[in-house]
CSV table of C-alpha atoms and ligand atoms in Angstrom, one decimal:
chain,number,residue,atom,x,y,z
A,441,MET,CA,0.0,0.0,0.0
A,442,ASP,CA,1.2,3.5,-0.9
A,443,ILE,CA,0.9,6.4,1.5
A,444,PRO,CA,1.4,9.7,-0.4
A,445,ILE,CA,3.0,12.4,1.7
A,446,VAL,CA,4.9,15.6,1.0
A,447,GLU,CA,7.5,16.4,3.5
A,448,ASN,CA,10.7,18.4,3.0
A,449,VAL,CA,13.6,16.1,3.8
A,450,LEU,CA,15.4,18.8,5.7
A,451,LYS,CA,12.4,19.7,7.7
A,452,LEU,CA,14.1,19.1,11.1
A,453,ASN,CA,17.2,21.2,10.0
A,454,ASP,CA,14.9,23.9,8.8
A,455,GLU,CA,13.0,24.1,12.1
A,456,VAL,CA,16.2,24.6,14.0
A,457,ALA,CA,17.4,27.2,11.4
A,458,ALA,CA,14.2,29.1,12.0
A,459,ILE,CA,15.0,29.2,15.8
A,460,ASN,CA,18.5,30.5,15.0
A,461,ARG,CA,17.1,33.1,12.7
A,462,LYS,CA,14.8,34.3,15.5
A,463,THR,CA,17.5,34.4,18.1
A,464,LEU,CA,19.8,36.3,15.8
A,465,LYS,CA,17.1,38.8,14.8
A,466,GLU,CA,16.2,39.4,18.4
A,467,ALA,CA,19.8,40.1,19.2
A,468,GLY,CA,20.0,42.5,16.2
A,469,VAL,CA,22.8,40.5,14.5
A,470,TYR,CA,23.1,40.4,10.6
A,471,THR,CA,24.3,37.0,9.7
A,472,VAL,CA,26.1,35.8,6.6
A,473,ASP,CA,26.8,32.2,5.6
A,474,LEU,CA,30.1,32.3,3.7
A,475,ILE,CA,30.4,29.4,1.3
A,476,GLY,CA,33.3,28.7,-1.0
A,477,SER,CA,35.7,25.9,-2.2
A,478,PRO,CA,38.6,24.8,-0.1
A,479,GLY,CA,41.3,27.4,-0.3
A,480,SER,CA,39.2,30.0,-2.1
A,481,GLY,CA,40.1,32.5,0.5
A,482,LYS,CA,37.3,32.5,3.1
A,483,THR,CA,39.5,32.9,6.1
A,484,SER,CA,41.8,35.4,4.3
A,485,LEU,CA,38.7,37.5,3.4
A,486,LEU,CA,37.7,37.5,7.0
A,487,GLU,CA,41.2,38.6,8.1
A,488,ALA,CA,41.1,41.4,5.6
A,489,THR,CA,37.7,42.4,6.7
A,490,PHE,CA,38.6,42.8,10.3
A,491,LYS,CA,41.6,44.9,9.2
A,492,ALA,CA,39.5,47.2,7.0
A,493,ILE,CA,36.4,47.5,9.3
A,494,GLY,CA,38.2,47.9,12.5
A,495,ASP,CA,35.9,49.2,15.2
A,496,LYS,CA,33.2,50.4,12.8
A,497,ALA,CA,31.2,47.3,13.5
A,498,ARG,CA,31.6,44.4,15.9
A,499,ILE,CA,31.9,41.1,14.0
A,500,GLY,CA,31.7,37.6,15.4
A,501,VAL,CA,32.7,34.5,13.6
A,502,LEU,CA,31.6,30.9,13.6
A,503,VAL,CA,34.0,28.8,11.7
A,504,GLY,CA,33.3,25.3,10.5
A,505,ASP,CA,36.3,23.1,9.9
A,506,LEU,CA,36.6,19.3,9.4
A,507,THR,CA,39.2,18.7,12.1
A,508,THR,CA,41.6,21.5,12.8
A,509,ALA,CA,41.4,24.8,14.7
A,510,ARG,CA,43.7,26.6,12.3
A,511,ASP,CA,41.2,29.0,10.9
A,512,ALA,CA,39.9,29.9,14.3
A,513,THR,CA,43.4,30.6,15.5
A,514,ARG,CA,44.0,32.9,12.5
A,515,ILE,CA,40.8,34.8,13.1
A,516,SER,CA,41.3,35.1,16.9
A,517,LYS,CA,44.3,37.3,16.2
A,518,TRP,CA,41.7,39.9,15.0
A,519,CYS,CA,38.6,39.1,16.9
A,520,PRO,CA,37.8,37.8,20.4
A,521,ASP,CA,34.4,36.5,19.3
A,522,VAL,CA,35.3,33.4,17.3
A,523,VAL,CA,33.9,29.9,17.9
A,524,GLN,CA,35.2,26.9,16.2
A,525,ILE,CA,32.9,24.1,15.1
A,526,ASN,CA,34.5,20.8,14.2
A,527,THR,CA,32.3,18.9,11.8
A,528,GLY,CA,34.4,15.7,11.8
A,529,LYS,CA,33.5,13.9,8.6
A,530,GLY,CA,30.6,16.3,7.9
A,531,CYS,CA,31.1,18.3,4.7
A,532,HIS,CA,28.9,21.2,5.8
A,533,LEU,CA,27.5,22.9,8.9
A,534,ASP,CA,24.0,22.2,9.9
A,535,ALA,CA,21.6,24.3,11.9
A,536,ASN,CA,22.1,22.4,15.1
A,537,GLN,CA,25.8,22.9,15.1
A,538,VAL,CA,25.2,26.6,14.6
A,539,ARG,CA,22.7,26.6,17.4
A,540,GLN,CA,25.4,25.3,19.7
A,541,GLY,CA,27.9,27.8,18.4
A,542,LEU,CA,25.5,30.7,19.0
A,543,ASP,CA,25.3,29.7,22.7
A,544,ARG,CA,29.0,30.4,23.0
A,545,LEU,CA,28.8,33.9,21.6
A,546,LYS,CA,27.7,37.1,23.3
A,547,LEU,CA,25.3,37.9,20.6
A,548,ASP,CA,24.0,41.2,22.2
A,549,GLU,CA,27.4,42.7,21.7
A,550,LEU,CA,27.6,41.9,18.0
A,551,ASP,CA,26.4,43.7,14.9
A,552,ILE,CA,27.4,41.1,12.3
A,553,LEU,CA,28.1,37.3,12.5
A,554,VAL,CA,29.9,35.6,9.6
A,555,ILE,CA,29.7,31.8,9.4
A,556,GLU,CA,32.7,30.4,7.6
A,557,ASN,CA,31.2,27.2,6.2
A,558,VAL,CA,33.3,24.1,5.5
A,559,GLY,CA,35.2,24.5,2.3
A,560,ASN,CA,32.8,23.0,-0.3
A,561,LEU,CA,30.6,24.4,-3.0
A,562,ILE,CA,27.7,21.9,-3.0
A,563,CYS,CA,26.9,20.4,0.4
A,564,PRO,CA,26.6,23.5,2.5
A,565,VAL,CA,24.2,25.2,0.2
A,566,GLY,CA,21.1,23.1,0.9
A,567,PHE,CA,21.4,23.5,4.7
A,568,ASP,CA,19.7,26.5,6.1
A,569,LEU,CA,21.5,27.8,9.2
A,570,GLY,CA,19.3,30.7,10.0
A,571,GLN,CA,21.4,33.3,8.1
A,572,ASP,CA,20.2,36.5,6.5
A,573,SER,CA,22.1,35.9,3.4
A,574,LYS,CA,24.4,33.5,1.7
A,575,VAL,CA,27.6,34.8,0.1
A,576,GLY,CA,29.4,32.6,-2.4
A,577,LEU,CA,33.2,33.0,-2.8
A,578,PHE,CA,34.9,31.9,-6.0
A,579,SER,CA,38.5,32.6,-7.0
A,580,VAL,CA,40.1,33.1,-10.4
A,581,ALA,CA,42.5,30.3,-9.6
A,582,GLU,CA,39.7,27.8,-9.6
A,583,GLY,CA,38.7,28.5,-13.2
A,584,ASP,CA,35.9,30.3,-14.9
A,585,ASP,CA,33.6,27.2,-15.1
A,586,LYS,CA,32.9,26.9,-11.4
A,587,PRO,CA,29.4,28.7,-11.5
A,588,ALA,CA,28.2,26.4,-14.3
A,589,LYS,CA,29.4,23.4,-12.3
A,590,HIS,CA,28.0,24.5,-9.0
A,591,PRO,CA,24.8,26.4,-9.9
A,592,TYR,CA,23.2,25.8,-6.5
A,593,ILE,CA,25.3,28.4,-4.7
A,594,VAL,CA,24.9,30.9,-7.6
A,595,MET,CA,21.1,30.4,-7.4
A,596,GLU,CA,21.0,30.8,-3.6
A,597,ALA,CA,23.4,33.6,-3.0
A,598,GLU,CA,22.6,37.2,-2.6
A,599,LEU,CA,26.2,38.2,-3.3
A,600,LEU,CA,29.0,36.5,-5.1
A,601,LEU,CA,32.7,37.4,-4.6
A,602,LEU,CA,35.4,36.6,-7.1
A,603,ASN,CA,38.7,36.5,-5.1
A,604,LYS,CA,42.4,36.4,-6.0
A,605,MET,CA,42.0,39.0,-8.6
A,606,ASP,CA,45.7,39.7,-8.4
A,607,LEU,CA,46.3,36.3,-10.0
A,608,LEU,CA,44.1,37.0,-13.1
A,609,PRO,CA,47.1,37.8,-15.4
A,610,HIS,CA,48.7,34.4,-14.5
A,611,VAL,CA,45.8,32.1,-15.0
A,612,THR,CA,43.5,31.1,-17.8
A,613,PHE,CA,40.2,32.7,-16.8
A,614,ASP,CA,37.6,34.0,-19.2
A,615,MET,CA,35.7,36.7,-17.3
A,616,ASP,CA,32.9,36.8,-19.9
A,617,ILE,CA,32.1,33.2,-19.6
A,618,PHE,CA,32.2,33.5,-15.8
A,619,LYS,CA,29.8,36.4,-15.8
A,620,GLU,CA,27.5,35.1,-18.5
A,621,ASP,CA,27.0,31.8,-16.7
A,622,ILE,CA,26.3,33.5,-13.5
A,623,SER,CA,23.7,35.9,-14.9
A,624,ARG,CA,22.0,33.0,-16.7
A,625,ILE,CA,21.7,31.0,-13.5
A,626,ASN,CA,20.7,33.9,-11.3
A,627,PRO,CA,20.0,37.2,-13.2
A,628,THR,CA,19.7,39.2,-9.9
A,629,VAL,CA,22.7,38.1,-7.9
A,630,GLN,CA,25.4,40.8,-7.3
A,631,LEU,CA,29.0,40.1,-8.2
A,632,MET,CA,32.1,41.8,-6.7
A,633,GLU,CA,35.7,41.3,-7.6
A,634,VAL,CA,38.1,41.3,-4.6
A,635,CYS,CA,41.6,40.4,-3.5
A,636,ALA,CA,41.8,39.3,0.1
A,637,THR,CA,45.5,39.3,0.5
A,638,ASN,CA,46.1,42.8,-0.7
A,639,GLY,CA,43.0,44.3,1.0
A,640,TRP,CA,41.1,45.2,-2.1
A,641,ILE,CA,37.8,44.5,-0.5
A,642,ASN,CA,36.2,47.9,0.0
A,643,GLU,CA,33.0,47.1,-2.0
A,644,TRP,CA,32.4,44.0,0.2
A,645,CYS,CA,33.0,45.9,3.4
A,646,ASP,CA,30.6,48.7,2.3
A,647,TRP,CA,28.0,46.0,1.5
A,648,LEU,CA,28.4,44.5,4.9
A,649,LEU,CA,28.3,47.8,6.8
A,650,ALA,CA,25.2,48.9,4.9
A,651,LYS,CA,23.4,45.8,6.1
A,652,VAL,CA,23.7,47.0,9.7
A,653,GLY,CA,23.3,50.7,8.9
A,654,LYS,CA,26.9,51.7,9.5
B,905,MET,CA,29.4,13.2,1.2
B,906,HIS,CA,26.3,15.2,1.8
B,907,GLU,CA,24.3,12.1,0.7
B,908,PHE,CA,25.0,10.7,4.1
B,909,SER,CA,23.5,13.6,6.1
B,910,LEU,CA,20.6,13.6,3.7
B,911,ALA,CA,20.1,9.9,4.4
B,912,THR,CA,20.1,10.5,8.1
B,913,SER,CA,17.6,13.3,7.8
B,914,MET,CA,15.4,10.9,5.7
B,915,VAL,CA,15.6,8.2,8.3
B,916,ASP,CA,14.4,10.6,11.0
B,917,LEU,CA,11.6,11.9,8.8
B,918,VAL,CA,10.4,8.4,7.8
B,919,LYS,CA,10.4,7.1,11.3
B,920,ALA,CA,8.2,10.1,12.3
B,921,ASN,CA,5.8,9.5,9.4
B,922,CYS,CA,5.5,5.7,9.4
B,923,PRO,CA,2.2,4.3,10.8
B,924,GLU,CA,2.7,2.2,13.9
B,925,GLY,CA,2.8,-1.6,13.4
B,926,GLU,CA,3.6,-1.3,9.7
B,927,GLU,CA,6.7,-2.5,7.9
B,928,LEU,CA,8.1,-0.4,5.1
B,929,GLU,CA,8.8,-1.8,1.6
B,930,SER,CA,10.3,1.4,0.2
B,931,ILE,CA,10.2,5.2,0.4
B,932,THR,CA,10.2,7.6,-2.6
B,933,ILE,CA,12.3,10.8,-2.6
B,934,GLU,CA,12.0,13.5,-5.3
B,935,ALA,CA,15.2,15.5,-5.8
B,936,GLY,CA,15.7,18.5,-8.0
B,937,PRO,CA,18.9,18.7,-10.1
B,938,MET,CA,20.3,21.7,-8.1
B,939,ARG,CA,20.8,19.3,-5.2
B,940,GLY,CA,23.7,17.5,-7.0
B,941,ILE,CA,22.8,14.1,-5.6
B,942,GLU,CA,24.8,11.2,-7.0
B,943,PRO,CA,22.4,8.2,-7.2
B,944,GLN,CA,24.9,5.5,-6.3
B,945,ALA,CA,26.3,7.5,-3.4
B,946,MET,CA,22.8,8.1,-2.2
B,947,GLN,CA,21.9,4.4,-2.2
B,948,TRP,CA,25.0,3.5,-0.3
B,949,ALA,CA,24.3,6.3,2.2
B,950,TRP,CA,20.7,5.1,2.6
B,951,GLU,CA,21.8,1.5,3.3
B,952,ALA,CA,24.4,2.7,5.8
B,953,ALA,CA,22.0,5.0,7.5
B,954,THR,CA,19.1,2.5,7.9
B,955,GLN,CA,21.3,-0.4,9.1
B,956,HIS,CA,20.5,-1.5,12.6
B,957,THR,CA,17.4,0.7,12.6
B,958,PRO,CA,13.8,-0.4,12.7
B,959,ILE,CA,13.5,0.4,9.0
B,960,ALA,CA,16.6,-1.6,7.9
B,961,GLY,CA,15.8,-3.3,4.5
B,962,CYS,CA,13.5,-0.5,3.4
B,963,LYS,CA,14.4,0.5,-0.2
B,964,LEU,CA,15.0,3.9,-1.5
B,965,GLN,CA,13.4,5.0,-4.8
B,966,LEU,CA,15.1,8.2,-5.9
B,967,ILE,CA,13.3,10.2,-8.5
B,968,GLN,CA,15.8,12.7,-10.1
B,969,GLN,CA,13.8,15.5,-11.6
B,970,PRO,CA,14.9,17.2,-14.8
B,971,TRP,CA,15.9,20.9,-15.0
B,972,LYS,CA,13.0,23.2,-15.2
B,973,LEU,CA,13.8,26.4,-17.1
B,974,HIS,CA,12.0,29.7,-17.4
B,975,CYS,CA,12.1,31.9,-20.5
B,976,PRO,CA,12.0,35.6,-19.7
B,977,ASP,CA,11.0,36.4,-23.3
B,978,CYS,CA,7.9,34.2,-23.7
B,979,GLN,CA,7.3,33.7,-20.0
B,980,THR,CA,7.0,29.9,-20.3
B,981,SER,CA,8.6,27.1,-18.4
B,982,PHE,CA,9.9,23.9,-19.9
B,983,GLU,CA,11.9,20.8,-18.8
B,984,ALA,CA,15.4,20.0,-20.1
B,985,ASP,CA,18.3,17.6,-19.4
B,986,ASP,CA,20.8,20.5,-19.4
B,987,MET,CA,20.7,23.6,-17.3
B,988,PHE,CA,21.9,25.8,-20.3
B,989,THR,CA,19.2,24.9,-22.8
B,990,ASP,CA,17.8,27.7,-24.9
B,991,CYS,CA,14.1,28.3,-25.3
B,992,GLU,CA,12.3,27.2,-28.5
B,993,CYS,CA,11.6,30.9,-29.2
B,994,GLY,CA,15.4,31.4,-29.6
B,995,CYS,CA,16.0,33.1,-26.2
B,996,ASP,CA,19.3,32.1,-24.6
B,997,LYS,CA,18.6,33.7,-21.2
B,998,THR,CA,16.6,30.9,-19.7
B,999,SER,CA,17.1,30.4,-16.0
B,1000,PRO,CA,16.4,27.5,-13.6
B,1001,VAL,CA,13.3,27.6,-11.4
B,1002,ASP,CA,12.1,25.1,-8.8
B,1003,CYS,CA,15.1,23.0,-9.2
B,1004,ASP,CA,16.0,22.5,-5.6
B,1005,ASN,CA,13.2,20.2,-4.4
B,1006,LEU,CA,14.1,17.6,-1.9
B,1007,ARG,CA,11.0,15.9,-0.7
B,1008,LEU,CA,9.8,12.6,0.7
B,1009,VAL,CA,6.7,11.9,-1.4
B,1010,ARG,CA,5.6,8.3,-0.7
B,1011,LEU,CA,5.8,5.6,1.9
B,1012,THR,CA,5.1,2.1,0.5
B,1013,LEU,CA,4.1,-0.4,3.1
B,1014,LYS,CA,4.7,-4.2,3.0
B,1015,ASP,CA,1.6,-6.3,2.4
B,1016,LYS,CA,0.7,-8.1,5.6
B,1017,VAL,CA,0.9,-11.8,5.4
B,1018,GLY,CA,-2.3,-13.7,6.1
B,1019,VAL,CA,-4.6,-10.7,5.6
B,1020,SER,CA,-6.8,-11.2,2.6
B,1021,ASP,CA,-9.1,-8.7,0.9
B,1022,SER,CA,-12.2,-10.9,0.9
C,2059,GTP,N1,47.2,35.5,-4.5
C,2059,GTP,C1,46.2,35.5,-3.6
C,2059,GTP,N2,46.1,34.5,-2.7
C,2059,GTP,C2,45.1,34.5,-1.9
C,2059,GTP,C3,44.1,35.4,-1.9
C,2059,GTP,N3,43.2,35.1,-0.9
C,2059,GTP,C4,43.6,34.0,-0.3
C,2059,GTP,N4,44.8,33.6,-0.9
C,2059,GTP,C5,45.6,32.4,-0.5
C,2059,GTP,O1,44.9,31.3,-0.7
C,2059,GTP,C6,45.2,30.3,0.3
C,2059,GTP,C7,44.0,29.8,1.0
C,2059,GTP,O2,43.4,30.9,1.7
C,2059,GTP,P1,42.4,30.6,2.9
C,2059,GTP,O3,41.9,32.0,3.3
C,2059,GTP,O4,43.0,29.8,4.0
C,2059,GTP,O5,41.2,29.8,2.2
C,2059,GTP,P2,39.9,29.2,2.8
C,2059,GTP,O6,38.8,29.3,1.8
C,2059,GTP,O7,39.6,29.8,4.2
C,2059,GTP,O8,40.3,27.7,3.0
C,2059,GTP,P3,39.6,26.5,3.8
C,2059,GTP,O9,39.1,27.1,5.1
C,2059,GTP,O10,40.7,25.5,4.0
C,2059,GTP,O11,38.5,25.9,2.9
C,2059,GTP,C8,46.2,30.9,1.2
C,2059,GTP,O12,47.5,30.6,0.9
C,2059,GTP,C9,45.9,32.4,1.0
C,2059,GTP,O13,47.1,33.2,1.3
C,2059,GTP,C10,44.2,36.5,-2.8
C,2059,GTP,O14,43.3,37.4,-3.0
C,2059,GTP,N5,45.2,36.4,-3.7
C,2060,MG,MG1,39.3,28.8,6.0
C,2061,ZN,ZN1,11.0,31.7,-24.9
């Protein structure tokens, strides 16, 4: 006998994400889920962001990492409010892990929370964490075909960053293809070109500060 | 391996929805192409996630949906095997819509032995 039903497979995750969203909203924290391939420059972007934003806004970080604490250690040089979440074998953060991470932060003292997701362009995208927006990070070193191969993040992101622009002269990267594929998958997503290691990230910082009215 | 965490989510959901005293033959999941699910990996993950649970042996029917594309020119939607498929009207600005479904749509129960319809 068949029993027809319609249930979202990630219902339980989404319920916890809704609780996170409420908690963050009540604390007045704008939350970004930062998603990018391994080594695309997520932690470097955060380091540069702290350097550029200084005390204009207080930013907390949750960092998901398979096994190490290296990213959290790097970020803690800039920011006291960093919580490391080891996912073990998990290729993405889920809402429950974020829930536990939030308990360890003084949310009332923060303006912005950035969640550095596990380096991966597919798995993290489908798991709502309770963020306000997803930001996708690509880098020119990964090649111009990454949006076409990973359309889900392009579809779901409010903002896409293209990092390592300093390397553009040294790699084969067709900017037209990259941009055309993106605008076909998601005609409304915003795209910014950045370079985390030389601090060329002003547009991104302005975007972030505007979200919290600073 | 996001297939494994999807499988564990499915197990929880199935347990919550299965009528008491019934045994499951299979479950049916519908997945949109955005989800990037690899069918073989999904089957392995399902077997691993159901092992040693009350629903061990229950099969997974995975329905992978085609791309659904929207044409901004003629305002129609159509199905395609490739995400970058132009519209019949010639428009090459089609974009995916409703491609991220991930739903449990059916539970199939085992027939109970010894119970006849007459
Ligand atoms: N040339 C150049 N290198 C960069 C840039 N941003 C990051 N890198 C380098 O890229 C490497 C990886 O950077 P990370 O910031 O650790 O990348 P990540 O995305 O946090 O990596 P995972 O957390 O391991 O996924 C480091 O060697 C960085 O120095 C950039 O804008 N230009
Ligand atoms: Mg990192
Ligand atoms: Zn058309």
